[in-house]
Amino acid sequence: MILPFVVLTFIFPPAYLTRRLPRMAQIAAAIHNRLGMQDTPADADQAGGPGDGVVTMMPMTDRLTKAIPFAGRILPLPAGVWHPIINVIEGPHGELLENVLVRVQGHVVTGLIVAKGTTQPVPDVASPPMDIECHDDRNYMSHIGASHPPMTECWFTRLVDPASINHMNVIAGRLQQEGFVLPPVMLRANWVNSVPATDDNINAETVTVYLNPVNLNDTKILRSPEFWTKEALAQQPPANDFVKHMNTWMAGWVPVLHDGFNSDMLASSDEQRARLSVDPAAPRPGEGNPLD
């Protein structure tokens, strides 16, 4: 039985082996090509598709507030009502979980959350350095909390092209079905965290919050990304004020995310979390949600 299992391993190598032995992926691709098998393009996920994970479309009528269970931990949610879009489970044993949530006001998207977390420890070598983007000079603001690999914690804020958001093809399709409109500009607040586990493994989580900055009276005319570049903010006071508000909000929200990662929500009170959860794009009181 050893020989057929070895052959199958080279034809269908598990993901953890191809990460450790890149040559195996090349051998598998050559075998697939010789057998006429069609491989998924390596950039399928970057193009907006869900990649090789198990994708579950979620009922957008679900209403999520305050916090939800996530990857065996707790994911605090910014202010407002959030609705699930898709769940993605990746890895040969479901080691990685990804949740995508949306918040709307009227029929306009005010926020997206893309949260990724390990459901069990994964090899440190299987993950690229998590804090690379925290050092990008295009960021509005960056903060390094811990940088002693494999322990990493940092956060940053920046402008993002909505088309580049992970799984955007699927997200946009679901939102279009519901009649929701994505803004032409979105700003990104990102938190990344990893802690060492046993045997050179890590537990990790990233939470990305995409905010709509052009749904306010002061900023609604600034509908081009050119107004929101780091260099242009000095000439656009309303945009500059929104970014300052976002930076301040993220600085206060990160400790709550950290508490959720540690499943220690007793570190803050309900009143503190409610106050800290109000991001600059949060719906104002009295404004309706079409999914209510």
Short mmCIF file of C-alpha atoms in Angstrom, two decimals:
data_model
loop_
_atom_site.label_atom_id
_atom_site.label_comp_id
_atom_site.label_asym_id
_atom_site.label_seq_id
_atom_site.Cartn_x
_atom_site.Cartn_y
_atom_site.Cartn_z
CA MET A 1 0.00 0.00 0.00
CA ILE A 2 2.97 2.36 0.51
CA LEU A 3 3.65 2.83 -3.21
CA PRO A 4 0.14 3.96 -4.26
CA PHE A 5 -0.08 6.36 -1.31
CA VAL A 6 3.30 7.89 -2.20
CA VAL A 7 2.10 8.34 -5.80
CA LEU A 8 -1.12 9.99 -4.61
CA THR A 9 0.89 12.30 -2.35
CA PHE A 10 2.85 13.58 -5.36
CA ILE A 11 -0.31 13.97 -7.47
CA PHE A 12 -2.37 15.64 -4.74
CA PRO A 13 0.15 17.06 -2.25
CA PRO A 14 -1.40 18.57 0.90
CA ALA A 15 -0.98 22.29 1.36
CA TYR A 16 1.34 22.04 4.36
CA LEU A 17 3.79 19.91 2.33
CA THR A 18 3.85 22.25 -0.66
CA ARG A 19 4.55 25.16 1.67
CA ARG A 20 7.49 23.31 3.23
CA LEU A 21 8.64 21.70 -0.05
CA PRO A 22 7.84 24.05 -2.96
CA ARG A 23 9.37 21.51 -5.37
CA MET A 24 6.41 19.19 -4.67
CA ALA A 25 3.99 21.81 -6.04
CA GLN A 26 6.03 21.99 -9.26
CA ILE A 27 6.06 18.19 -9.59
CA ALA A 28 2.29 18.03 -8.97
CA ALA A 29 1.67 20.75 -11.57
CA ALA A 30 3.76 18.83 -14.13
CA ILE A 31 1.84 15.62 -13.41
CA HIS A 32 -1.49 17.45 -13.70
CA ASN A 33 -0.39 18.93 -17.01
CA ARG A 34 0.68 15.51 -18.35
CA LEU A 35 -2.63 13.97 -17.27
CA GLY A 36 -4.66 16.83 -18.74
CA MET A 37 -5.91 17.97 -15.31
CA GLN A 38 -6.82 21.67 -14.94
CA ASP A 39 -5.15 23.44 -12.00
CA THR A 40 -6.68 26.50 -10.34
CA PRO A 41 -4.59 29.59 -11.23
CA ALA A 42 -2.31 30.62 -8.40
CA ASP A 43 -3.76 34.13 -8.44
CA ALA A 44 -7.43 33.05 -8.31
CA ASP A 45 -7.81 34.33 -4.78
CA GLN A 46 -6.20 37.66 -5.60
CA ALA A 47 -8.68 38.10 -8.42
CA GLY A 48 -11.48 38.08 -5.87
CA GLY A 49 -12.51 34.40 -5.87
CA PRO A 50 -12.63 32.37 -2.67
CA GLY A 51 -9.63 30.25 -3.71
CA ASP A 52 -9.40 26.60 -2.63
CA GLY A 53 -11.27 26.94 0.64
CA VAL A 54 -14.69 25.58 1.53
CA VAL A 55 -16.99 28.55 0.97
CA THR A 56 -20.35 28.96 2.69
CA MET A 57 -22.74 31.69 1.60
CA MET A 58 -24.37 33.13 4.69
CA PRO A 59 -27.93 34.50 5.08
CA MET A 60 -27.54 38.26 5.08
CA THR A 61 -30.71 38.61 7.14
CA ASP A 62 -28.75 37.59 10.25
CA ARG A 63 -28.14 40.57 12.54
CA LEU A 64 -24.86 40.61 14.44
CA THR A 65 -23.94 43.18 17.07
CA LYS A 66 -21.33 43.73 19.79
CA ALA A 67 -19.32 40.50 19.35
CA ILE A 68 -19.43 37.04 17.77
CA PRO A 69 -17.57 33.75 18.33
CA PHE A 70 -14.73 33.43 15.85
CA ALA A 71 -12.05 30.74 15.41
CA GLY A 72 -12.45 29.61 19.00
CA ARG A 73 -12.08 33.17 20.24
CA ILE A 74 -14.22 36.33 20.28
CA LEU A 75 -14.45 38.92 17.52
CA PRO A 76 -15.69 42.31 18.80
CA LEU A 77 -17.72 44.22 16.23
CA PRO A 78 -17.71 47.98 15.59
CA ALA A 79 -20.92 49.91 16.18
CA GLY A 80 -24.04 49.12 14.19
CA VAL A 81 -25.63 45.96 12.84
CA TRP A 82 -23.43 43.63 10.81
CA HIS A 83 -24.59 40.97 8.38
CA PRO A 84 -22.58 37.89 7.33
CA ILE A 85 -21.75 37.44 3.66
CA ILE A 86 -19.44 34.44 3.37
CA ASN A 87 -17.42 32.06 5.53
CA VAL A 88 -14.29 30.39 4.16
CA ILE A 89 -12.54 27.40 5.76
CA GLU A 90 -9.07 26.64 4.44
CA GLY A 91 -6.36 24.08 5.08
CA PRO A 92 -6.42 20.27 4.99
CA HIS A 93 -7.84 20.20 8.53
CA GLY A 94 -9.71 23.50 8.54
CA GLU A 95 -6.83 25.35 10.21
CA LEU A 96 -7.84 28.76 8.84
CA LEU A 97 -11.21 30.46 9.13
CA GLU A 98 -12.28 33.62 7.34
CA ASN A 99 -15.49 35.60 7.93
CA VAL A 100 -16.75 38.50 5.82
CA LEU A 101 -19.39 40.84 7.29
CA VAL A 102 -21.10 43.95 5.93
CA ARG A 103 -22.79 46.98 7.50
CA VAL A 104 -25.23 49.13 5.54
CA GLN A 105 -27.08 52.40 5.96
CA GLY A 106 -29.99 52.88 3.61
CA HIS A 107 -28.70 50.92 0.65
CA VAL A 108 -25.09 52.10 0.94
CA VAL A 109 -22.29 50.01 2.44
CA THR A 110 -20.73 51.81 5.41
CA GLY A 111 -18.32 49.06 6.40
CA LEU A 112 -16.89 45.64 5.63
CA ILE A 113 -15.05 43.32 7.98
CA VAL A 114 -12.71 40.59 6.75
CA ALA A 115 -11.48 38.55 9.73
CA LYS A 116 -9.03 35.67 9.39
CA GLY A 117 -7.94 33.43 12.23
CA THR A 118 -6.30 30.10 12.95
CA THR A 119 -8.56 27.50 14.52
CA GLN A 120 -5.52 25.54 15.68
CA PRO A 121 -1.79 26.24 15.79
CA VAL A 122 -0.11 26.35 12.39
CA PRO A 123 3.61 26.20 11.50
CA ASP A 124 5.30 29.55 11.69
CA VAL A 125 7.11 28.89 8.40
CA ALA A 126 3.77 28.41 6.65
CA SER A 127 2.89 32.07 7.08
CA PRO A 128 4.63 35.08 5.52
CA PRO A 129 5.68 37.84 7.90
CA MET A 130 2.40 39.28 9.12
CA ASP A 131 3.60 42.79 9.85
CA ILE A 132 5.04 43.74 6.43
CA GLU A 133 2.28 46.24 5.67
CA CYS A 134 2.70 47.87 9.07
CA HIS A 135 5.98 49.31 7.75
CA ASP A 136 4.53 50.69 4.51
CA ASP A 137 5.11 54.44 4.19
CA ARG A 138 1.77 54.84 2.40
CA ASN A 139 -0.03 54.19 5.69
CA TYR A 140 -1.78 57.10 7.35
CA MET A 141 -0.68 55.73 10.70
CA SER A 142 1.10 52.60 11.92
CA HIS A 143 1.75 51.24 15.37
CA ILE A 144 3.98 48.28 16.25
CA GLY A 145 2.90 46.72 19.53
CA ALA A 146 5.16 43.66 19.45
CA SER A 147 7.78 42.68 16.88
CA HIS A 148 9.62 39.63 18.16
CA PRO A 149 8.73 36.86 15.67
CA PRO A 150 6.82 34.66 15.99
CA MET A 151 5.14 37.16 18.36
CA THR A 152 3.75 40.04 16.33
CA GLU A 153 1.12 42.68 16.95
CA CYS A 154 0.62 45.82 14.92
CA TRP A 155 -2.06 47.94 13.28
CA PHE A 156 -2.24 50.50 10.52
CA THR A 157 -4.68 52.63 8.51
CA ARG A 158 -4.54 53.46 4.81
CA LEU A 159 -6.43 54.07 1.56
CA VAL A 160 -7.49 50.94 -0.35
CA ASP A 161 -8.79 50.18 -3.83
CA PRO A 162 -12.17 48.45 -3.23
CA ALA A 163 -11.49 46.11 -6.17
CA SER A 164 -8.45 44.72 -4.34
CA ILE A 165 -10.40 43.55 -1.28
CA ASN A 166 -10.18 39.80 -0.76
CA HIS A 167 -13.09 37.88 -2.39
CA MET A 168 -14.47 41.13 -3.81
CA ASN A 169 -16.05 39.40 -6.80
CA VAL A 170 -18.15 37.25 -4.49
CA ILE A 171 -18.85 40.10 -2.07
CA ALA A 172 -19.92 42.48 -4.84
CA GLY A 173 -22.22 39.86 -6.33
CA ARG A 174 -23.97 39.23 -3.02
CA LEU A 175 -24.36 42.95 -2.34
CA GLN A 176 -25.71 43.60 -5.83
CA GLN A 177 -28.34 40.90 -5.30
CA GLU A 178 -29.53 42.80 -2.22
CA GLY A 179 -29.43 46.16 -3.99
CA PHE A 180 -26.54 47.52 -1.89
CA VAL A 181 -24.06 50.03 -3.31
CA LEU A 182 -20.32 49.90 -2.63
CA PRO A 183 -18.66 53.32 -2.25
CA PRO A 184 -16.02 54.42 -4.77
CA VAL A 185 -13.55 55.01 -1.92
CA MET A 186 -12.83 52.85 1.12
CA LEU A 187 -10.31 53.26 3.90
CA ARG A 188 -8.71 50.30 5.59
CA ALA A 189 -7.95 49.75 9.27
CA ASN A 190 -5.92 46.58 9.84
CA TRP A 191 -4.89 44.72 13.00
CA VAL A 192 -2.56 41.70 12.89
CA ASN A 193 -1.61 39.52 15.82
CA SER A 194 0.30 36.27 16.26
CA VAL A 195 1.50 34.47 19.36
CA PRO A 196 3.75 31.42 19.68
CA ALA A 197 2.22 28.02 20.39
CA THR A 198 3.98 24.69 20.83
CA ASP A 199 6.55 23.14 18.48
CA ASP A 200 7.33 26.22 16.37
CA ASN A 201 3.63 26.79 15.70
CA ILE A 202 1.66 30.00 16.07
CA ASN A 203 -1.88 31.15 16.73
CA ALA A 204 -2.78 34.16 14.59
CA GLU A 205 -5.56 36.52 13.66
CA THR A 206 -5.98 39.48 11.34
CA VAL A 207 -8.98 41.79 11.39
CA THR A 208 -9.48 44.26 8.55
CA VAL A 209 -12.22 46.90 8.77
CA TYR A 210 -13.03 48.76 5.56
CA LEU A 211 -14.86 52.04 6.14
CA ASN A 212 -16.86 54.23 3.76
CA PRO A 213 -15.53 57.80 4.13
CA VAL A 214 -17.85 59.47 1.58
CA ASN A 215 -21.21 58.91 3.26
CA LEU A 216 -21.05 62.09 5.34
CA ASN A 217 -22.20 65.59 4.39
CA ASP A 218 -18.66 66.99 4.70
CA THR A 219 -17.00 64.33 2.55
CA LYS A 220 -19.67 63.18 0.08
CA ILE A 221 -18.16 65.23 -2.77
CA LEU A 222 -14.72 63.64 -2.27
CA ARG A 223 -15.62 60.56 -4.29
CA SER A 224 -12.25 60.05 -5.98
CA PRO A 225 -9.35 58.18 -4.34
CA GLU A 226 -7.13 61.10 -5.33
CA PHE A 227 -8.65 63.15 -2.50
CA TRP A 228 -7.70 60.48 0.06
CA THR A 229 -4.04 59.82 -0.66
CA LYS A 230 -1.71 60.53 2.19
CA GLU A 231 -0.16 63.44 0.29
CA ALA A 232 -3.51 65.06 -0.58
CA LEU A 233 -5.00 65.16 2.93
CA ALA A 234 -3.43 68.53 3.76
CA GLN A 235 -5.44 70.11 0.92
CA GLN A 236 -8.71 68.40 1.92
CA PRO A 237 -9.62 69.30 5.54
CA PRO A 238 -12.81 67.13 5.65
CA ALA A 239 -10.85 64.10 4.46
CA ASN A 240 -8.05 64.89 6.87
CA ASP A 241 -10.54 65.10 9.76
CA PHE A 242 -12.08 61.74 8.83
CA VAL A 243 -8.65 60.07 8.72
CA LYS A 244 -7.69 61.59 12.09
CA HIS A 245 -10.95 60.28 13.53
CA MET A 246 -10.24 56.83 12.09
CA ASN A 247 -6.72 56.77 13.52
CA THR A 248 -7.99 57.76 16.95
CA TRP A 249 -10.78 55.20 16.77
CA MET A 250 -8.44 52.38 15.73
CA ALA A 251 -6.01 53.19 18.54
CA GLY A 252 -8.83 52.71 21.03
CA TRP A 253 -10.38 49.69 19.29
CA VAL A 254 -7.21 47.58 19.03
CA PRO A 255 -7.08 46.77 22.78
CA VAL A 256 -10.66 45.48 22.50
CA LEU A 257 -9.65 43.26 19.56
CA HIS A 258 -6.70 42.04 21.62
CA ASP A 259 -9.01 41.17 24.51
CA GLY A 260 -11.24 39.25 22.10
CA PHE A 261 -8.26 37.30 20.79
CA ASN A 262 -7.53 36.28 24.38
CA SER A 263 -11.25 35.62 25.04
CA ASP A 264 -10.98 38.08 27.91
CA MET A 265 -13.87 40.49 27.42
CA LEU A 266 -13.94 41.18 31.15
CA ALA A 267 -10.89 43.43 30.65
CA SER A 268 -13.30 46.20 29.65
CA SER A 269 -16.88 47.06 30.54
CA ASP A 270 -19.91 46.99 28.24
CA GLU A 271 -19.99 50.78 28.40
CA GLN A 272 -16.32 51.10 27.42
CA ARG A 273 -16.68 48.73 24.47
CA ALA A 274 -19.83 50.48 23.27
CA ARG A 275 -18.04 53.85 23.36
CA LEU A 276 -14.88 52.57 21.69
CA SER A 277 -16.82 50.73 18.97
CA VAL A 278 -18.11 53.91 17.29
CA ASP A 279 -16.01 54.31 14.15
CA PRO A 280 -16.25 57.46 11.97
CA ALA A 281 -18.46 55.72 9.37
CA ALA A 282 -20.89 54.21 11.88
CA PRO A 283 -24.60 54.80 11.15
CA ARG A 284 -26.05 57.73 13.04
CA PRO A 285 -29.03 57.24 15.38
CA GLY A 286 -32.36 57.09 13.59
CA GLU A 287 -30.95 56.01 10.23
CA GLY A 288 -32.58 52.88 8.89
CA ASN A 289 -31.19 49.53 7.83
CA PRO A 290 -32.98 47.96 4.82
CA LEU A 291 -32.44 44.49 6.28
CA ASP A 292 -34.41 45.34 9.44
#
